[in-house]
C-alpha cells in the first residue's frame, strides 16, 4: 500500500440536519484533506424522500445523492477559506422515529473499495455498530478509530425504566466498540469509559466565529462598545439540554438577579413548556425560535449562559468563547477543555452561579491570545485528532536475550487466546444482528438487513436479493 494514507469518515447524520454529528465530521474531513497529503472520503447516510421529510428542516429534500452532495459542499465552502478536496459517498440509511436517529442499512463497509481501505473513522462507533451485520471493520481496514460524540447513557436514564436500559446499553456499547475498533477517542470525560479509549477534544469551531472574536477585540482596543446586549442561551429546546436547570436557577434567585434579561433561542419538542415556564418568572426571559449561532444577531451579546450537563463537549460554548464572549457553565467533565480560557467562568454551586452572572454583566471579556484562539480552531483540533488516533501504533521490537525468548511463547499464547475470544465475540454479534427478530427486539428499524428497492435505485446499487420460499407438496 502507498505511504499516502486514506481516511474514510463514517457519520450517523448529515446536513441539512444541524446536529453535531453532521457538522463536526464534515469539518474534520475538510481539514484532514486541507494540505493535500491525505485522501479523505466522507461517508454519510442517504435517506428516502419520506425519511428526509421527517429529518431535514425547512422542507429541504433532495431528489438524488448528487443534489445532496452539492448542498453539503456549498455549506462547507461558505464557512472555510480554502476549497476542500475530499470525496463524498453515501450509505443507505433509515430514520428511526423511536430513537430519533438515523440507522445504517446493510453492510456500510462496502462503500469503500478494498484496495483503498486504510483508516476508518467511525463517528459515534457504538451507534454505527449496534446493528452492524457485515464485514468486520478490523479485517477490512488497517486502523479503525471511533470518536464518541454522545452521552447515550445520560439520555436513556431519563426514560421509563431508564436505569435498566442504561445498564444494558453500557454493556452493548463496550461490546461493539471493543470488537470493531482499535482505538476510541472520547471528546470528554462525560462519555462512557470504553476499552482502548483516550479523552481528547478533537473538535474545533467554524472559522467565522474566530473572525467575529477578532472584530470584537479590535472594537475593545479602539475604545468602542463591542457588546450591546446582555445574556443568552442557544440550544435545542428540550428540557434535557439545560433549559430546566437554567429556569430553575433563575426562578430561585429572581430577587438577587433583579434587572437581568436572558434571551433563549431554540426549537424542539419542549418549546411550548419552556415558554410557559419562562412567562411565570418575574425576570425578563424572552423565548425565541432557533437560529444559526453564526447569525449576526448573536454578535452583540456579551454573556453566554450554559448550565447543561448532558453535552459531551458543547459546540455552542466553544463558539461563544471564539466570539470573545464570557461563558458561564457548570463544573462538569463536559466543560473541562474550556477551563483553560479566562472567559470561561465555572460555578460549583448555585451561589457561585449568581455571583459569576452578576460579575460577567459588569465586566469586559478578557482578550483571547493567539494561542488560545488557535486551540479553538479546526487546525489545532486536527492535530489533536492525528495524535490521539495513534495512526501508526508502535510495535515493540522483539528482544533477543534469553529471558525474553523464554517469555515469548507465553506472550503469543495470551495474544492468541485474546484474538480467539474476540473472534468468538464477533461471531456472536454477527449471528444476533443477522436475525430479524433479534434486531427488532433491540430497536432496529424492521427490514434493514439490506437496502430496499428504493434505496438501491437512488444509490445505484444492485437490487436486493429476494429469498426464495420453500414450498412443500402434500402427498
XYZ file of C-alpha atoms in Angstrom, residues 29-466:
438
model
C -12.945 15.773 6.536
C -12.237 19.241 5.134
C -9.281 19.928 7.422
C -7.752 16.441 7.111
C -7.735 16.984 3.344
C -6.573 20.618 3.527
C -2.846 20.055 2.904
C -3.426 17.595 0.074
C -1.219 14.919 1.632
C -4.111 12.616 2.549
C -7.011 11.076 0.647
C -10.268 11.622 2.531
C -13.767 10.232 1.955
C -16.784 11.404 3.940
C -19.418 8.643 4.092
C -22.855 9.972 5.023
C -26.371 8.463 5.171
C -28.771 8.727 2.242
C -32.457 8.743 3.200
C -35.518 8.059 1.101
C -37.833 11.013 0.472
C -40.278 10.176 3.276
C -37.452 9.988 5.819
C -35.911 13.223 4.533
C -39.217 14.973 5.187
C -39.113 13.750 8.800
C -35.474 14.673 9.461
C -34.447 17.716 7.436
C -35.710 21.192 8.441
C -37.456 23.873 6.394
C -38.880 21.386 3.867
C -35.432 20.730 2.385
C -35.338 17.457 0.430
C -33.115 16.014 -2.302
C -34.081 14.054 -5.389
C -30.644 12.494 -5.811
C -27.395 11.891 -3.915
C -25.641 14.343 -6.273
C -28.055 17.087 -5.265
C -27.441 16.285 -1.602
C -23.665 16.284 -2.148
C -23.807 19.708 -3.801
C -25.730 21.082 -0.799
C -23.126 19.729 1.651
C -20.210 21.080 -0.388
C -21.781 24.516 -0.752
C -22.396 24.699 3.010
C -18.810 23.896 3.991
C -17.243 26.063 1.267
C -19.142 29.084 2.614
C -17.508 28.601 6.025
C -13.829 27.928 5.260
C -11.231 29.883 3.301
C -9.996 27.000 1.132
C -11.527 24.566 -1.318
C -11.824 21.140 0.365
C -10.615 18.187 -1.693
C -12.429 15.226 -0.137
C -14.907 12.869 -1.762
C -18.452 12.267 -0.508
C -20.019 8.825 -0.557
C -23.440 7.681 0.638
C -24.607 4.633 2.527
C -28.283 3.603 2.753
C -29.983 4.689 5.954
C -33.373 4.644 7.657
C -34.739 7.066 10.219
C -35.961 5.565 13.487
C -38.784 7.646 14.950
C -38.455 5.877 18.314
C -34.730 6.570 18.636
C -34.802 9.900 16.767
C -31.721 8.674 14.941
C -30.576 7.519 11.521
C -29.578 3.846 11.434
C -27.452 2.192 8.764
C -28.989 -0.319 6.361
C -26.940 -3.281 5.165
C -23.140 -3.531 5.260
C -21.826 0.031 5.038
C -18.173 -1.088 4.888
C -18.889 -1.806 1.209
C -18.929 1.938 0.498
C -15.118 1.911 0.470
C -13.337 -0.329 -2.087
C -10.964 -2.878 -0.580
C -7.973 -1.501 -2.474
C -8.164 1.893 -0.694
C -9.419 0.699 2.703
C -6.847 2.082 5.132
C -8.122 4.139 8.099
C -11.792 4.141 9.089
C -13.043 6.901 11.391
C -16.363 5.900 12.950
C -18.139 8.992 14.243
C -20.299 7.503 17.020
C -18.881 3.952 16.782
C -21.399 2.452 19.190
C -24.299 3.885 17.176
C -22.853 2.641 13.866
C -22.303 -0.870 15.221
C -25.314 -1.709 17.376
C -26.942 -3.446 14.396
C -23.908 -3.860 12.125
C -24.130 -7.036 10.097
C -21.426 -7.480 7.515
C -17.693 -7.237 7.015
C -15.667 -6.911 10.181
C -14.210 -3.395 10.320
C -10.822 -4.524 11.646
C -10.448 -7.043 8.840
C -11.181 -4.542 6.082
C -9.325 -1.505 7.445
C -5.782 -1.328 8.763
C -6.843 1.034 11.549
C -10.334 1.721 12.948
C -10.778 4.843 15.091
C -14.014 5.580 16.943
C -14.945 9.120 18.007
C -17.583 9.157 20.765
C -19.866 12.199 20.445
C -22.882 11.398 22.604
C -23.565 10.557 26.233
C -26.228 7.972 25.418
C -26.402 6.696 28.996
C -27.400 10.142 30.310
C -30.248 10.328 27.799
C -31.711 6.855 28.341
C -31.644 7.253 32.145
C -34.298 9.953 31.715
C -36.650 7.478 30.002
C -39.059 4.998 31.562
C -37.061 2.101 33.103
C -34.014 4.195 32.287
C -31.634 2.604 34.785
C -32.282 -0.882 33.425
C -31.910 0.260 29.811
C -28.721 2.185 30.652
C -27.183 -0.907 32.246
C -27.811 -2.954 29.109
C -26.707 -0.139 26.789
C -23.465 0.317 28.712
C -22.596 -3.330 28.094
C -23.650 -3.165 24.424
C -21.518 -0.063 23.798
C -18.488 -1.696 25.401
C -19.041 -4.880 23.408
C -19.322 -3.409 19.920
C -16.539 -0.846 20.328
C -14.167 -3.494 21.699
C -14.661 -5.909 18.803
C -14.841 -3.380 15.946
C -12.401 -0.566 16.901
C -8.656 -0.402 17.500
C -8.837 2.951 19.330
C -11.570 5.113 20.832
C -11.401 8.896 21.245
C -13.802 10.278 23.853
C -14.400 14.006 23.453
C -14.617 14.444 27.232
C -14.917 12.561 30.492
C -18.696 12.973 30.272
C -18.834 9.932 27.990
C -18.857 6.272 28.934
C -15.447 4.746 29.644
C -14.680 2.335 26.800
C -11.880 -0.142 26.006
C -8.699 1.291 24.482
C -10.004 4.846 24.860
C -8.400 8.242 25.428
C -10.032 11.558 26.315
C -9.306 14.358 23.857
C -11.427 17.140 22.394
C -10.813 16.716 18.657
C -13.388 19.322 17.592
C -12.822 22.920 16.570
C -15.094 25.845 15.725
C -16.269 27.294 12.447
C -13.612 29.880 11.406
C -16.359 32.501 11.072
C -16.690 32.581 14.872
C -12.976 33.283 15.279
C -13.300 36.183 12.826
C -16.114 37.641 14.955
C -13.830 37.349 18.002
C -11.073 39.287 16.221
C -13.553 42.009 15.269
C -14.756 42.339 18.878
C -11.162 42.535 20.102
C -10.418 45.408 17.713
C -13.527 47.230 18.886
C -12.499 46.898 22.525
C -8.936 48.021 21.755
C -10.290 51.094 19.959
C -12.448 52.020 22.926
C -15.669 51.152 21.108
C -18.651 49.399 22.653
C -18.261 45.818 21.438
C -21.328 44.331 23.127
C -24.756 45.964 23.342
C -26.776 43.040 24.753
C -26.593 41.005 27.958
C -27.082 37.252 28.409
C -28.417 34.494 26.172
C -28.544 30.737 25.684
C -28.940 28.764 22.447
C -29.652 25.059 22.122
C -32.215 22.525 21.025
C -35.307 23.328 23.092
C -35.714 20.136 25.061
C -35.584 20.064 28.849
C -32.528 17.787 28.876
C -30.415 20.436 27.095
C -30.081 22.642 30.171
C -33.332 24.603 29.978
C -34.728 23.062 33.154
C -31.558 23.822 35.130
C -31.404 27.396 33.825
C -35.045 28.253 34.518
C -34.840 26.657 37.972
C -31.808 28.816 38.816
C -33.452 31.990 37.509
C -36.658 31.207 39.390
C -34.905 30.507 42.690
C -32.712 33.624 42.606
C -35.000 36.196 40.981
C -34.543 38.619 43.863
C -30.723 38.564 43.540
C -30.745 38.797 39.738
C -33.027 41.823 39.504
C -32.618 43.560 36.158
C -31.183 40.502 34.410
C -32.513 39.885 30.921
C -31.958 36.494 29.277
C -32.835 35.557 25.704
C -33.354 31.871 24.904
C -33.039 30.612 21.313
C -34.084 27.127 20.283
C -36.670 24.875 18.701
C -37.712 21.450 19.846
C -40.302 19.175 21.392
C -40.451 21.120 24.675
C -40.687 24.644 23.209
C -44.232 25.293 24.468
C -43.441 24.129 28.014
C -40.268 26.232 28.142
C -42.245 29.295 27.030
C -44.864 28.736 29.725
C -42.220 28.309 32.451
C -40.410 31.466 31.340
C -43.609 33.526 31.497
C -44.068 32.643 35.172
C -40.791 34.368 36.122
C -40.634 37.999 37.214
C -37.323 38.308 35.346
C -37.292 39.245 31.674
C -36.763 35.895 29.942
C -37.559 36.012 26.235
C -38.005 32.805 24.234
C -37.202 32.863 20.510
C -37.212 30.238 17.739
C -33.918 28.504 16.988
C -31.362 30.258 14.773
C -27.881 29.550 13.451
C -25.342 30.626 16.094
C -23.382 32.348 13.305
C -26.283 34.787 12.769
C -25.055 38.413 13.283
C -27.847 38.772 15.848
C -25.658 36.930 18.390
C -22.578 39.092 17.877
C -23.879 41.760 20.263
C -24.373 39.500 23.303
C -21.664 39.622 25.947
C -22.578 36.650 28.194
C -23.431 33.084 27.190
C -25.057 31.040 29.979
C -24.962 27.263 29.553
C -25.985 25.138 32.576
C -26.366 21.927 30.513
C -24.683 18.789 31.853
C -25.844 16.334 29.174
C -23.446 17.530 26.470
C -20.152 15.793 25.791
C -18.406 18.932 24.552
C -20.823 21.780 23.900
C -20.199 23.263 20.456
C -22.041 26.487 21.251
C -19.813 27.058 24.305
C -16.709 26.822 22.100
C -18.320 29.140 19.544
C -19.193 31.730 22.221
C -15.616 31.703 23.528
C -14.306 32.088 19.970
C -16.526 35.179 19.557
C -14.884 36.715 22.633
C -17.837 36.317 24.996
C -17.887 35.450 28.684
C -19.250 31.942 29.214
C -20.854 30.764 32.454
C -21.121 26.988 32.799
C -21.220 24.224 35.391
C -18.184 22.409 36.768
C -18.712 19.232 34.758
C -16.442 16.888 32.738
C -18.002 18.170 29.506
C -16.537 21.622 30.235
C -13.030 20.502 31.202
C -11.481 21.610 27.899
C -12.866 25.141 28.302
C -11.283 25.765 31.713
C -8.058 26.920 30.008
C -9.818 30.049 28.693
C -10.062 33.052 31.037
C -13.534 33.969 29.767
C -14.917 30.613 30.870
C -16.378 31.086 34.347
C -17.093 27.771 36.116
C -19.537 27.510 39.008
C -19.678 24.698 41.579
C -22.911 25.711 43.272
C -25.927 27.962 42.882
C -24.467 30.881 44.859
C -21.442 30.910 42.570
C -23.737 30.902 39.534
C -25.467 34.069 40.786
C -22.204 35.853 41.606
C -20.493 34.896 38.341
C -23.526 36.052 36.338
C -23.597 39.456 38.052
C -19.829 39.860 37.638
C -19.959 38.916 33.949
C -22.597 41.546 33.221
C -20.476 44.282 34.798
C -17.075 43.262 33.352
C -15.471 43.235 29.928
C -14.262 39.894 28.478
C -10.539 39.183 28.544
C -8.926 39.304 25.076
C -8.040 35.898 23.629
C -4.350 35.337 22.944
C -3.239 33.953 19.579
C -2.525 30.583 21.215
C -5.946 30.442 22.880
C -7.599 31.301 19.574
C -5.575 28.569 17.852
C -6.662 25.987 20.447
C -10.280 26.598 19.397
C -9.507 26.218 15.682
C -10.016 23.174 13.467
C -6.301 23.226 12.607
C -5.469 22.515 16.266
C -8.327 20.010 16.557
C -6.993 18.096 13.547
C -3.528 17.931 15.089
C -5.034 16.600 18.318
C -7.025 14.038 16.353
C -3.969 12.681 14.486
C -2.048 12.367 17.750
C -4.907 10.791 19.729
C -5.810 8.367 16.918
C -2.343 6.817 17.071
C -2.444 6.139 13.316
C 0.860 4.239 13.338
C 0.943 2.386 16.670
C 4.409 1.494 17.883
C 5.112 -2.235 17.857
C 7.892 -3.099 20.355
C 10.861 -4.786 18.778
C 11.457 -8.343 19.969
C 14.406 -8.663 22.335
C 16.989 -11.333 21.769
C 18.205 -12.091 25.269
C 17.372 -15.394 26.865
C 14.724 -14.252 29.363
C 12.648 -12.541 26.643
C 12.843 -15.573 24.384
C 11.589 -17.690 27.242
C 8.614 -15.367 27.775
C 7.729 -15.083 24.085
C 5.713 -18.338 23.762
C 3.577 -17.370 26.764
C 3.012 -13.892 25.298
C 1.999 -15.353 21.955
C -0.366 -17.815 23.620
C -2.029 -14.990 25.566
C -2.396 -12.872 22.451
C -3.791 -15.822 20.514
C -6.296 -16.509 23.285
C -7.446 -12.888 23.273
C -7.829 -12.998 19.498
C -9.851 -16.208 19.672
C -12.161 -14.693 22.298
C -12.640 -11.584 20.176
C -13.343 -13.694 17.090
C -15.984 -15.623 19.038
C -17.497 -12.353 20.261
C -17.683 -11.014 16.695
C -19.306 -14.259 15.557
C -21.949 -13.948 18.290
C -22.690 -10.321 17.427
C -22.951 -11.135 13.721
C -25.284 -14.040 14.475
C -27.594 -11.883 16.602
C -27.511 -8.891 14.246
C -28.353 -11.193 11.336
C -31.695 -12.263 12.803
C -34.657 -10.026 12.035
C -36.450 -10.948 15.258
C -33.394 -10.086 17.369
C -32.764 -6.815 15.564
C -36.328 -5.627 16.024
C -36.373 -6.718 19.663
C -33.437 -4.405 20.367
C -34.779 -1.407 18.485
C -33.606 -1.702 14.883
C -35.823 -0.465 12.075
C -37.587 -3.524 10.582
C -36.219 -4.975 7.335
C -32.883 -3.145 7.383
C -30.553 -6.110 6.905
C -30.275 -4.975 3.299
C -31.452 -1.846 1.450
C -34.880 -1.921 -0.171
C -35.552 -1.299 -3.848
C -35.979 2.470 -3.433
C -32.638 2.928 -1.655
C -30.889 0.666 -4.173
C -32.319 2.658 -7.060
C -31.327 6.006 -5.522
C -27.761 4.864 -4.828
C -27.248 2.784 -7.957
C -26.856 -0.440 -6.013
C -27.726 -3.925 -7.185
C -31.361 -4.735 -6.357
C -31.899 -6.657 -3.112
C -31.784 -10.425 -3.316
C -35.184 -11.899 -2.641
